Short mmCIF file of C-alpha atoms in Angstrom, two decimals:
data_model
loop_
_atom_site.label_atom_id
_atom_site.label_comp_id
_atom_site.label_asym_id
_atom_site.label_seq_id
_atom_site.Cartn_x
_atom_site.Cartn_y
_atom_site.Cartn_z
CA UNK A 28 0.00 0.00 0.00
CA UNK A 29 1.07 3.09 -1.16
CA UNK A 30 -1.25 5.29 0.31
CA UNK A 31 0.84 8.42 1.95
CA UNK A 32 2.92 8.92 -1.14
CA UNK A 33 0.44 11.37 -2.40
CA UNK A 34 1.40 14.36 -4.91
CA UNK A 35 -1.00 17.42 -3.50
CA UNK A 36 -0.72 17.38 0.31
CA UNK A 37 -3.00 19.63 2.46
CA UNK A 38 -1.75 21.01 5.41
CA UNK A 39 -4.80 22.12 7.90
CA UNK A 40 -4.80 24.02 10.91
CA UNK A 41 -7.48 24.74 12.83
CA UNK A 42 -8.23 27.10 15.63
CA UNK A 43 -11.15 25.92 17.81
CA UNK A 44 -13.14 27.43 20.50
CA UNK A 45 -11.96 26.90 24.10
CA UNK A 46 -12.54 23.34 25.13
CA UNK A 47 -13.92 22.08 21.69
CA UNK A 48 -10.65 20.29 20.54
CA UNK A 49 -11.62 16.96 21.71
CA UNK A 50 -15.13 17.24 20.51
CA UNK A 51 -14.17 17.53 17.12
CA UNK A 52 -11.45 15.26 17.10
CA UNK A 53 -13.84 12.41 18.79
CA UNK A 54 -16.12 13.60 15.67
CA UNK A 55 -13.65 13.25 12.97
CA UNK A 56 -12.64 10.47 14.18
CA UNK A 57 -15.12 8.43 14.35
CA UNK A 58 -17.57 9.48 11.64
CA UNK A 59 -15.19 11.66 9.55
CA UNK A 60 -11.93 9.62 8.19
CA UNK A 61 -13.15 6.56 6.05
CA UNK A 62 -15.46 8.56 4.02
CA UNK A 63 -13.14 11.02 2.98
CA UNK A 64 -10.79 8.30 2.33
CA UNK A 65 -13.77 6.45 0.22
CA UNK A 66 -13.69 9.29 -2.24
CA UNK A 67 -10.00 9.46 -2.61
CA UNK A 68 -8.18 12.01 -0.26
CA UNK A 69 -6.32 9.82 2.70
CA UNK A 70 -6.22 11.44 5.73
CA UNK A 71 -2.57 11.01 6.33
CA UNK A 72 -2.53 12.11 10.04
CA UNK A 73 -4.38 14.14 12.58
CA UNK A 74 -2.93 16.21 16.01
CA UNK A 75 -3.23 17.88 19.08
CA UNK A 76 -0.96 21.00 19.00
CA UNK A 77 1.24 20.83 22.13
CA UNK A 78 1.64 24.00 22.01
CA UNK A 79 -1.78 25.53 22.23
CA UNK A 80 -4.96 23.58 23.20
CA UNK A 81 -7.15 24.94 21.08
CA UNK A 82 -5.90 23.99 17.70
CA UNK A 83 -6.23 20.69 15.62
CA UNK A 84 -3.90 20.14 12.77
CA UNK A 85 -4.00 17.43 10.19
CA UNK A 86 -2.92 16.00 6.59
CA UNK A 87 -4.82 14.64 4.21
CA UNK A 88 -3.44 14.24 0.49
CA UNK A 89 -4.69 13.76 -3.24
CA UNK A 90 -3.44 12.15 -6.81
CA UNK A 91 -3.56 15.57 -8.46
CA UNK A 92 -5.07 18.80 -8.18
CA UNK A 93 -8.46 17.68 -11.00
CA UNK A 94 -8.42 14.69 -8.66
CA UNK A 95 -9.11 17.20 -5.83
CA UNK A 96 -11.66 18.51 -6.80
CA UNK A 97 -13.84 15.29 -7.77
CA UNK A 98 -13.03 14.29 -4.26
CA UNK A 99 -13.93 17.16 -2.06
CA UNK A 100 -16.90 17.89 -4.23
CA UNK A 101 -17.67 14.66 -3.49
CA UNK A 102 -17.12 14.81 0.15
CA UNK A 103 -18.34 18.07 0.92
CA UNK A 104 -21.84 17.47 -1.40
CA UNK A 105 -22.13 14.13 0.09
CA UNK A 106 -24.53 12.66 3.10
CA UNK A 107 -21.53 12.31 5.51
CA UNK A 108 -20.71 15.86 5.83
CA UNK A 109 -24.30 16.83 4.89
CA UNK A 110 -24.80 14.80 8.63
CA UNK A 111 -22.06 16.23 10.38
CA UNK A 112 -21.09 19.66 9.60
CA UNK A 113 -22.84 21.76 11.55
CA UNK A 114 -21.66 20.18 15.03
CA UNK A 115 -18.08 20.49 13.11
CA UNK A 116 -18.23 23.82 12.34
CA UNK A 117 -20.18 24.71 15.36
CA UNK A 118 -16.03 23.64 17.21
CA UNK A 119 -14.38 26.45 15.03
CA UNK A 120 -13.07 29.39 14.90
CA UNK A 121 -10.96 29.26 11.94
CA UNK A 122 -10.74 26.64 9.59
CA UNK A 123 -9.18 28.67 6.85
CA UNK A 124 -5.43 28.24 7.62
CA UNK A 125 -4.33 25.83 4.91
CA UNK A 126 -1.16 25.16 2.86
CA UNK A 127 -0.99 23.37 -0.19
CA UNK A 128 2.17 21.28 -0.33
CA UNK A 129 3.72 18.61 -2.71
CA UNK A 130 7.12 16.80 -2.02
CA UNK A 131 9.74 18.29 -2.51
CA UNK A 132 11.59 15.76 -4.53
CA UNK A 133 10.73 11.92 -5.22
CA UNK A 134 12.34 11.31 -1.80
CA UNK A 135 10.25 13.64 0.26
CA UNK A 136 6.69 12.39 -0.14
CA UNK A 137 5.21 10.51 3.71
CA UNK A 138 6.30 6.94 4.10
CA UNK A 139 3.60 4.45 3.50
CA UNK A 140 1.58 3.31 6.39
CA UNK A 141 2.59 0.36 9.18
CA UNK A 142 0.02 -1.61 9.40
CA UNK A 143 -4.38 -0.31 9.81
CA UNK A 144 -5.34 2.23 11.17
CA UNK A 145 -6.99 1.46 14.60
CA UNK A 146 -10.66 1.34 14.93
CA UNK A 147 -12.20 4.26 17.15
CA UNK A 148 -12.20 3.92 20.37
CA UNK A 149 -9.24 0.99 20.71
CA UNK A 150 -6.78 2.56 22.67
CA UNK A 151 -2.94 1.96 21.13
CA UNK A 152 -1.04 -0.31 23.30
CA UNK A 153 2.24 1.65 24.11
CA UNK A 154 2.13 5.36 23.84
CA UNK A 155 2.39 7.13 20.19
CA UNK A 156 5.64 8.97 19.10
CA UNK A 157 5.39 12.93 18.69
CA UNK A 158 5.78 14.75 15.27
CA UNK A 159 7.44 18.04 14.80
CA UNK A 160 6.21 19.98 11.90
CA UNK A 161 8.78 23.22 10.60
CA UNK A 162 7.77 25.67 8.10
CA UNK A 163 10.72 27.51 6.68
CA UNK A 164 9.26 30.53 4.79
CA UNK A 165 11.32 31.55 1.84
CA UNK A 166 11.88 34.68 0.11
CA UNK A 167 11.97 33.07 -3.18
CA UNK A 168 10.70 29.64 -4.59
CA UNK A 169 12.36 27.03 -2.95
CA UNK A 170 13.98 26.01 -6.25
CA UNK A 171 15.88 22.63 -7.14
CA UNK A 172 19.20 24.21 -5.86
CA UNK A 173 17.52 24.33 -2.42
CA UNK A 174 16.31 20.87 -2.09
CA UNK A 175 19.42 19.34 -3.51
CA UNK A 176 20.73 21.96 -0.60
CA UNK A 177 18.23 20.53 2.33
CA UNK A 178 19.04 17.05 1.39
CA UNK A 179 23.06 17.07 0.90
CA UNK A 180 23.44 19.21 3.75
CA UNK A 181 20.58 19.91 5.93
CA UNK A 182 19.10 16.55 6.54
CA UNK A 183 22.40 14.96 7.84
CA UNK A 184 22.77 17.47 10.51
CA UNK A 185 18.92 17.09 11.69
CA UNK A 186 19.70 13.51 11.46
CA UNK A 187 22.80 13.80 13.49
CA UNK A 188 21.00 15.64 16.08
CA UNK A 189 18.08 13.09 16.25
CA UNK A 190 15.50 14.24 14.04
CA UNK A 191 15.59 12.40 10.49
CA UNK A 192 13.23 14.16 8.35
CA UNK A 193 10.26 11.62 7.71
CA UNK A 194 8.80 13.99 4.94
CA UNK A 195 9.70 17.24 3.22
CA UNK A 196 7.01 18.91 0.79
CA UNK A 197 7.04 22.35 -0.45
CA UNK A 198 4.33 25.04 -2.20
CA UNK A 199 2.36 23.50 -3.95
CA UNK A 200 1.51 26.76 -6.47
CA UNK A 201 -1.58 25.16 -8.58
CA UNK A 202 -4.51 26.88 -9.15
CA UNK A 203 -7.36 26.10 -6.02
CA UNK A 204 -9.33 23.21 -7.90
CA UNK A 205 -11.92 23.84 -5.11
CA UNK A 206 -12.67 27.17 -4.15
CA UNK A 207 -15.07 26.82 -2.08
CA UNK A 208 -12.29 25.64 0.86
CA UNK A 209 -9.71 28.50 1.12
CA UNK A 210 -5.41 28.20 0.60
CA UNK A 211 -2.82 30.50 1.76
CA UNK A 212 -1.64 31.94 -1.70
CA UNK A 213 1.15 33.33 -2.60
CA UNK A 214 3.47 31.99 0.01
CA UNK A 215 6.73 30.06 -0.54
CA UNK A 216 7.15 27.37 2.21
CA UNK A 217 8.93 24.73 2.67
CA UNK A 218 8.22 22.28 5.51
CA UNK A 219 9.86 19.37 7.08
CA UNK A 220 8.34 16.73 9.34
CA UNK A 221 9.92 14.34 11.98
CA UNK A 222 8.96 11.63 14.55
CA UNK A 223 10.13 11.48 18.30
CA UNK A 224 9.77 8.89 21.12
CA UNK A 225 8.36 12.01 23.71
CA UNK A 226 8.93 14.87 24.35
CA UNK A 227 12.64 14.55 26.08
CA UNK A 228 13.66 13.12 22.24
CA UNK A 229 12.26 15.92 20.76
CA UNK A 230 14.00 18.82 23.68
CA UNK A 231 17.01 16.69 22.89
CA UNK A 232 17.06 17.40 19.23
CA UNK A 233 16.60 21.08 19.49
CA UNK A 234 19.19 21.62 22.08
CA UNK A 235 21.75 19.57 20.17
CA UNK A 236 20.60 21.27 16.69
CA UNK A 237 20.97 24.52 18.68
CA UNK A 238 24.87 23.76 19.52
CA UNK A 239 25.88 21.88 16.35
CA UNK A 240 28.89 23.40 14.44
CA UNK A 241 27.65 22.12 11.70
CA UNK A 242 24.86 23.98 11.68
CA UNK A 243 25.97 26.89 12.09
CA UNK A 244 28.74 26.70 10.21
CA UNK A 245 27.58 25.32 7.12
CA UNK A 246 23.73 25.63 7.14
CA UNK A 247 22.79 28.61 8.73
CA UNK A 248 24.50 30.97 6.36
CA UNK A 249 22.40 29.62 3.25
CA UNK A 250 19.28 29.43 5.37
CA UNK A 251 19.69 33.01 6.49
CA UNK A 252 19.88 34.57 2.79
CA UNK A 253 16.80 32.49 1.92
CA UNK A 254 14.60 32.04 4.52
CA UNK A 255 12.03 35.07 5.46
CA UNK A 256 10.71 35.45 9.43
CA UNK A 257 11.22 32.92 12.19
CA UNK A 258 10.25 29.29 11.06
CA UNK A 259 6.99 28.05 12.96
CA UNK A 260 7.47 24.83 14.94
CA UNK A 261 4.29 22.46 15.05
CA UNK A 262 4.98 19.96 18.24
CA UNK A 263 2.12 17.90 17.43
CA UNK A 264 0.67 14.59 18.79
CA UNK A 265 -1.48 12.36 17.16
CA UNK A 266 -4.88 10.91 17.73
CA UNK A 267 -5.60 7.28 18.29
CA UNK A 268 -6.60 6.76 14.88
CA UNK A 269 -3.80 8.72 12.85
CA UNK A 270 -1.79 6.71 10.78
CA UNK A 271 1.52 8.97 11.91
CA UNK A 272 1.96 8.11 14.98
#
C-alpha cells in the first residue's frame, strides 16, 4: 500500500473554540476519516498542537489537483458531511489556515503506512511517538538548488541531532481546484516533518541542533539569505486513529 505517497498534500490548521478540541477530534474520528478516504483524499494524520490547546492540525493528500476537486466535491456534497457539519463547524473558529504542499523531490513524499489504522475507540497499546512539523518561509521559490541543498546538507545534521526528516514537501503553487475551501496563496514554504519517542527526544534534538557546528557553520549561512521570518514549529501529537503516529 502506497497510500501516503500522495502528490498534492494539504496542510490544515485549525483554531477551535476553548474546550472544543476533543469534541471535534472524537467527531472526525469516528464518523469523519473513512469517508473522505472512500472518495479518494487519505487522511494522512491528525494532532493535538502541544503547544496551544485549542488547535487541531491534520494531513490529508490527493493524486492531483483535477483529482481534488472530484473528491472534495464529493465529500463536501455528500450525506456524511451533509450529517455532520454543523456540530463540526459549530467547534471552530478558523478553519481557513491551509497550505498546499507537494514533495519536494521523489524522496520527500510521507512513508507508506505500518500496518491499519486502529478502529475508534481501541486505545494503542504503548504510547504514540510525537511529530514536529517546521515551516521555513522563503523569500523566493524554494527552487531545485535548495532541495538538492536541504538534502546534501541539511538533513544529515537534523539527522545527526536526532531528528531524520520523515517527509519534506514544499508550495504547492496550482490553481485552487476547489474554491469553495480556502489556501494561503502566494506563500513560498517549505516544511519538514519528523517523529520522536516524547517529548525529552524531541527537547534533545533542538538543544543539540541549537549547539551543532555544523549547523551553524555550514547551514545557517544559506538558510539566512533564503529564509524570510522565524520558522513556525508544530509539536504535534497524534490521535488514536492517525496513521503517523
Amino acid at each position: 500500500m502506497n497510500a501516503l505517497r500522495r502528490p498534492v498534500v494539504e496542510l490544515r490548521q485549525y483554531t477551535l473554540h476553548a474546550g472544543q478540541r476533543d469534541v471535534l477530534i472524537d467527531l472526525f474520528d469516528r464518523e469523519l476519516v473513512e469517508p473522505q478516504e472512500a472518495v479518494g483524499m487519505p487522511v494522512l494524520g491528525q494532532f493535538r498542537d502541544l503547544d496551544d490547546p485549542d488547535r487541531f492540525v491534520w494531513l490529508r493528500g490527493f493524486e492531483d489537483m483535477p483529482r481534488r476537486a472530484e473528491a472534495l466535491q464529493s465529500f463536501y456534497g455528500g450525506p456524511v458531511w451533509q450529517a455532520h457539519r454543523d456540530r463540526a463547524n459549530a467547534t471552530m473558529a478558523d478553519s481557513d489556515d491551509v497550505l498546499l504542499l507537494r514533495p519536494a523531490s521523489a524522496r520527500g513524499g510521507f512513508p507508506a503506512p505500518v500496518g491499519a489504522r486502529r478502529p475508534h475507540g481501541e486505545r494503542a497499546a504503548s504510547p504514540p511517538s510525537l511529530m514536529l512539523a517546521t515551516i521555513w518561509h522563503g523569500n523566493a521559490p524554494f527552487d531545485a538548488a535548495f532541495v538538492e541543498f536541504f538534502e546534501r546538507q541539511v538533513r544529515p545534521v537534523l539527522a545527526g541531532t536526532g531528528a531524520e526528516p520523515l517527509a519534506y514537501l514544499q508550495s504547492e503553487h496550482a490553481p485552487n481546484t476547489f474554491p469553495a475551501l480556502p489556501v494561503r496563496t502566494n506563500e513560498e514554504v517549505f516544511v519538514w516533518f519528523a517523529r520522536f519517542t516524547d517529548e525529552g527526544h524531541m527537547d534533545d534534538h533542538l538543544n543539540r541542533l541549537q549547539h551543532s557546528g555544523r549547523w551553524h557553520d555550514e547551514v545557517l549561512p544559506t538558510l539566512s539569505k533564503t529564509l524570510a521570518g522565524t520558522p513556525q514549529r508544530l509539536r504535534l501529537a497524534p490521535t488514536e486513529r492517525s496513521m503517523l503516529r
